[in-house]
Structure formats: structure tokens, C-alpha cells
Short mmCIF file of C-alpha atoms in Angstrom, two decimals:
data_model
loop_
_atom_site.label_atom_id
_atom_site.label_comp_id
_atom_site.label_asym_id
_atom_site.label_seq_id
_atom_site.Cartn_x
_atom_site.Cartn_y
_atom_site.Cartn_z
CA UNK A 9 66.84 60.96 78.58
CA UNK A 10 65.98 62.74 75.29
CA UNK A 11 69.48 61.82 73.69
CA UNK A 12 70.76 65.38 73.79
CA UNK A 13 74.51 65.55 74.34
CA UNK A 14 76.36 66.77 77.86
CA UNK A 15 79.74 68.32 77.72
CA UNK A 16 81.63 67.32 80.62
CA UNK A 17 82.38 70.61 82.62
CA UNK A 18 85.74 70.46 84.21
CA UNK A 19 85.33 70.45 88.20
CA UNK A 20 85.46 74.12 90.02
CA UNK A 21 88.94 74.87 91.39
CA UNK A 22 89.75 74.19 95.25
CA UNK A 23 91.78 77.18 95.66
CA UNK A 24 91.26 80.52 93.73
CA UNK A 25 93.54 84.09 94.26
CA UNK A 26 92.67 87.17 92.73
CA UNK A 27 93.23 91.05 93.14
CA UNK A 28 91.74 93.08 95.46
CA UNK A 29 91.98 97.05 95.91
CA UNK A 30 95.07 98.14 94.00
CA UNK A 31 96.44 101.71 94.93
CA UNK A 32 99.28 103.54 92.83
CA UNK A 33 101.94 101.39 94.95
CA UNK A 34 100.13 98.37 96.45
CA UNK A 35 97.66 95.61 95.23
CA UNK A 36 95.77 93.17 97.50
CA UNK A 37 96.24 89.53 96.83
CA UNK A 38 92.99 87.51 98.03
CA UNK A 39 92.22 84.07 98.52
CA UNK A 40 89.22 81.61 98.22
CA UNK A 41 89.82 77.86 99.30
CA UNK A 42 87.78 75.05 100.18
CA UNK A 43 90.84 73.76 102.56
CA UNK A 44 93.30 75.14 104.77
CA UNK A 45 96.45 76.40 102.92
CA UNK A 46 99.67 74.97 103.91
CA UNK A 47 101.83 76.94 101.29
CA UNK A 48 101.07 79.15 97.87
CA UNK A 49 103.31 79.72 94.74
CA UNK A 50 102.23 81.73 91.75
CA UNK A 51 104.04 84.11 88.80
CA UNK A 52 103.04 87.41 89.16
CA UNK A 53 103.30 88.02 85.23
CA UNK A 54 103.61 91.57 84.37
CA UNK A 55 105.21 91.38 80.40
CA UNK A 56 106.17 94.82 79.83
CA UNK A 57 108.14 95.21 83.53
CA UNK A 58 105.93 98.08 84.09
CA UNK A 59 106.33 97.56 87.84
CA UNK A 60 109.04 96.14 90.26
CA UNK A 61 108.04 94.63 93.66
CA UNK A 62 109.23 96.25 96.80
CA UNK A 63 107.72 94.14 99.36
CA UNK A 64 105.12 91.57 100.18
CA UNK A 65 103.49 91.58 103.62
CA UNK A 66 100.41 91.54 105.78
CA UNK A 67 97.16 89.57 105.23
CA UNK A 68 96.29 86.25 106.74
CA UNK A 69 99.97 85.24 105.65
CA UNK A 70 101.57 87.46 108.13
CA UNK A 71 98.93 86.61 110.91
CA UNK A 72 99.71 83.12 110.63
CA UNK A 73 103.57 83.26 110.43
CA UNK A 74 104.21 82.48 106.75
CA UNK A 75 107.42 83.63 105.21
CA UNK A 76 106.67 85.07 101.85
CA UNK A 77 109.60 85.43 99.22
CA UNK A 78 110.01 86.91 95.79
CA UNK A 79 112.08 87.10 92.87
CA UNK A 80 111.61 90.23 90.25
CA UNK A 81 113.60 88.36 87.60
CA UNK A 82 111.43 85.29 87.81
CA UNK A 83 108.40 87.17 89.06
CA UNK A 84 107.88 84.32 91.53
CA UNK A 85 106.29 84.76 94.68
CA UNK A 86 106.60 81.63 97.50
CA UNK A 87 104.91 81.57 100.75
CA UNK A 88 104.82 78.79 103.85
CA UNK A 89 105.52 78.71 107.36
CA UNK A 90 108.51 77.34 108.50
CA UNK A 91 106.42 76.59 112.06
CA UNK A 92 103.76 74.65 110.69
CA UNK A 93 101.12 77.50 110.36
CA UNK A 94 98.54 77.63 107.88
CA UNK A 95 95.69 79.81 106.41
CA UNK A 96 92.55 78.79 107.22
CA UNK A 97 89.73 77.82 104.51
CA UNK A 98 87.59 80.02 103.19
CA UNK A 99 88.32 83.73 102.07
CA UNK A 100 90.07 86.94 103.05
CA UNK A 101 93.21 88.90 102.28
CA UNK A 102 96.11 86.45 101.56
CA UNK A 103 98.90 88.91 101.33
CA UNK A 104 99.80 92.62 99.78
CA UNK A 105 102.28 93.27 97.11
CA UNK A 106 103.92 96.88 97.45
CA UNK A 107 105.61 97.96 93.92
CA UNK A 108 106.69 100.83 92.54
CA UNK A 109 106.53 101.83 88.76
CA UNK A 110 109.34 101.54 86.17
CA UNK A 111 107.50 103.90 83.89
CA UNK A 112 104.35 105.52 82.39
CA UNK A 113 101.78 103.22 81.12
CA UNK A 114 99.23 100.45 81.64
CA UNK A 115 99.54 96.80 81.05
CA UNK A 116 97.92 93.35 82.12
CA UNK A 117 99.27 92.13 85.18
CA UNK A 118 98.18 88.43 86.05
CA UNK A 119 98.41 85.86 88.83
CA UNK A 120 100.17 83.03 86.72
CA UNK A 121 101.10 79.45 87.52
CA UNK A 122 99.24 79.44 90.51
CA UNK A 123 100.22 76.48 92.88
CA UNK A 124 98.44 75.98 96.32
CA UNK A 125 98.88 73.41 98.78
CA UNK A 126 96.77 72.30 101.61
CA UNK A 127 98.49 71.27 104.94
CA UNK A 128 99.70 67.70 103.79
CA UNK A 129 101.44 68.78 100.93
CA UNK A 130 98.65 68.06 98.48
CA UNK A 131 98.06 70.41 95.66
CA UNK A 132 94.81 71.92 95.28
CA UNK A 133 93.16 72.23 92.07
CA UNK A 134 94.18 76.50 91.67
CA UNK A 135 93.15 79.49 89.56
CA UNK A 136 94.67 82.98 89.66
CA UNK A 137 93.27 86.00 87.92
CA UNK A 138 94.38 89.41 85.75
CA UNK A 139 93.72 93.16 85.80
CA UNK A 140 94.94 96.14 84.29
CA UNK A 141 97.49 98.72 86.04
CA UNK A 142 95.95 102.07 84.62
CA UNK A 143 98.01 104.90 83.36
CA UNK A 144 100.03 106.27 86.27
CA UNK A 145 99.06 110.08 86.57
CA UNK A 146 101.90 111.97 86.75
CA UNK A 147 101.93 114.15 90.11
CA UNK A 148 98.66 112.05 91.87
CA UNK A 149 100.73 111.58 94.96
CA UNK A 150 97.46 110.23 96.70
CA UNK A 151 96.06 108.25 94.00
CA UNK A 152 92.76 109.85 93.68
CA UNK A 153 93.02 110.78 89.86
CA UNK A 154 92.90 114.45 90.61
CA UNK A 155 95.67 116.63 90.89
CA UNK A 156 95.20 119.32 93.72
CA UNK A 157 96.35 120.77 96.95
CA UNK A 158 96.74 117.31 98.43
CA UNK A 159 99.32 116.15 96.23
CA UNK A 160 101.35 119.23 96.64
CA UNK A 161 101.18 118.61 100.64
CA UNK A 162 101.79 114.69 99.78
CA UNK A 163 105.00 115.73 97.23
CA UNK A 164 106.49 117.69 99.92
CA UNK A 165 106.03 115.00 102.29
CA UNK A 166 107.80 112.30 99.94
CA UNK A 167 110.81 114.56 99.49
CA UNK A 168 111.12 115.75 103.03
CA UNK A 169 110.99 111.95 104.04
CA UNK A 170 113.54 111.09 101.35
CA UNK A 171 111.08 108.07 100.07
CA UNK A 172 111.93 106.35 96.65
CA UNK A 173 109.11 104.46 95.95
CA UNK A 174 106.92 105.55 92.87
CA UNK A 175 109.41 108.02 91.51
CA UNK A 176 107.77 108.11 88.19
CA UNK A 177 104.61 109.71 89.77
CA UNK A 178 106.54 111.97 91.85
CA UNK A 179 108.87 113.23 88.98
CA UNK A 180 106.40 115.76 87.85
CA UNK A 181 109.38 117.39 85.46
CA UNK A 182 110.68 113.94 84.35
CA UNK A 183 114.34 115.10 85.07
CA UNK A 184 115.08 111.66 87.17
CA UNK A 185 115.53 113.90 90.61
CA UNK A 186 112.55 114.70 92.77
CA UNK A 187 113.11 118.28 94.46
CA UNK A 188 111.43 121.77 94.83
CA UNK A 189 111.37 121.72 90.71
CA UNK A 190 108.51 119.08 90.88
CA UNK A 191 107.06 121.06 93.78
CA UNK A 192 106.61 124.36 91.68
CA UNK A 193 105.94 122.17 88.50
CA UNK A 194 102.93 120.39 90.21
CA UNK A 195 102.04 124.27 91.79
CA UNK A 196 101.72 125.62 88.35
CA UNK A 197 99.37 122.48 87.04
CA UNK A 198 97.06 122.58 89.77
CA UNK A 199 96.58 126.59 89.52
CA UNK A 200 96.23 126.21 85.63
CA UNK A 201 93.38 123.50 86.29
CA UNK A 202 91.34 126.56 88.29
#
């Protein structure tokens, strides 16, 4: 009415995936969708190869009989149901991505090239998200940003159970082996702090 210019805004997304809680070896992938989801695909972008995906499971994908596959070379994650199941519209936990660190550092990790389908195979207007994975604290086995007796106990359990995830965090003396030498080194670090 007043001859002012109005810019056309892009339409809001019909589906959105984002990062939820993040620990030292797992990140939640959440969703918000106006339609039932018949399938999804995205690239977990990690340009400096800080992490390697070790597994993807859980969330409403698992609850609704989705098969979720990933490839660490292309970083593509894809999920759908062979039985015709769907993830209900609304919001919630889509799935969990489990990973291990390849080295210490921090890096931006993004959910890129997001494609989300409704149950008829029609693409929804989709968007992703980015987050920063912070520097790993060597020895912080329980991911509470403190080095204490709880980390020592967790490291001993890690060794006894012959675990292989997060070797970067567990290799306290950085000799590419996880053993009693790392336990003693961590004990000394904890004692020096007190």
C-alpha cells in the first residue's frame, strides 16, 4: 500500500534434520517433519576426516523397521524400510551415529545434501545442520571434561573388555597401544592435578 518493496522469502522447509546430544563417541540425529518420512539420505560432512562412523542405529528409524546404511568413503547415510514402514510426522530422534576419533582436534561436521522423502516417494523441501566436534581430552573416558578416578576405572574396563572405539582418547601415552602403561600415565596425571 505504501509502495515499499517486499522481498519474497523462501518457503520454510518441510523437513529438517539436526544434531542432538553429542558425546565422545555418539551423536544424535533429530528430525522435524511436516509429513510422514518414507526415507532419508544425507552426507555427514567431515572435511578433515576427524571421525570414522562405526555404527548407526536406534531412534525412530529402528523403531519403524528402517534399514540404515552408511559408507565412510562417501560419507553417505541412507535409511528406508523394506516393509513400507515410515517415521511419523512431527519431531524426535531419527537415529544415533556412533563414531571413533581418527586423531585429536576439532572440526565442523555437517548434515549436507539432505533428501527426505514422504511415503509416496516425493521429495520434501529439506534442510540439514552443522556442529563443531570439540577437541578430545586424552584420558577423558567418560566425556565429562574432567580427569579423575572415574576415567581411570573406565580405562581399566576399556582394556579388560578389549574395546576398540575411541582409541585416541584411551591412548594416554600416545604409543598406539592401549595397556597398563596408559593406566599408570592417567593415574599420574590425576594425582598431579590434586
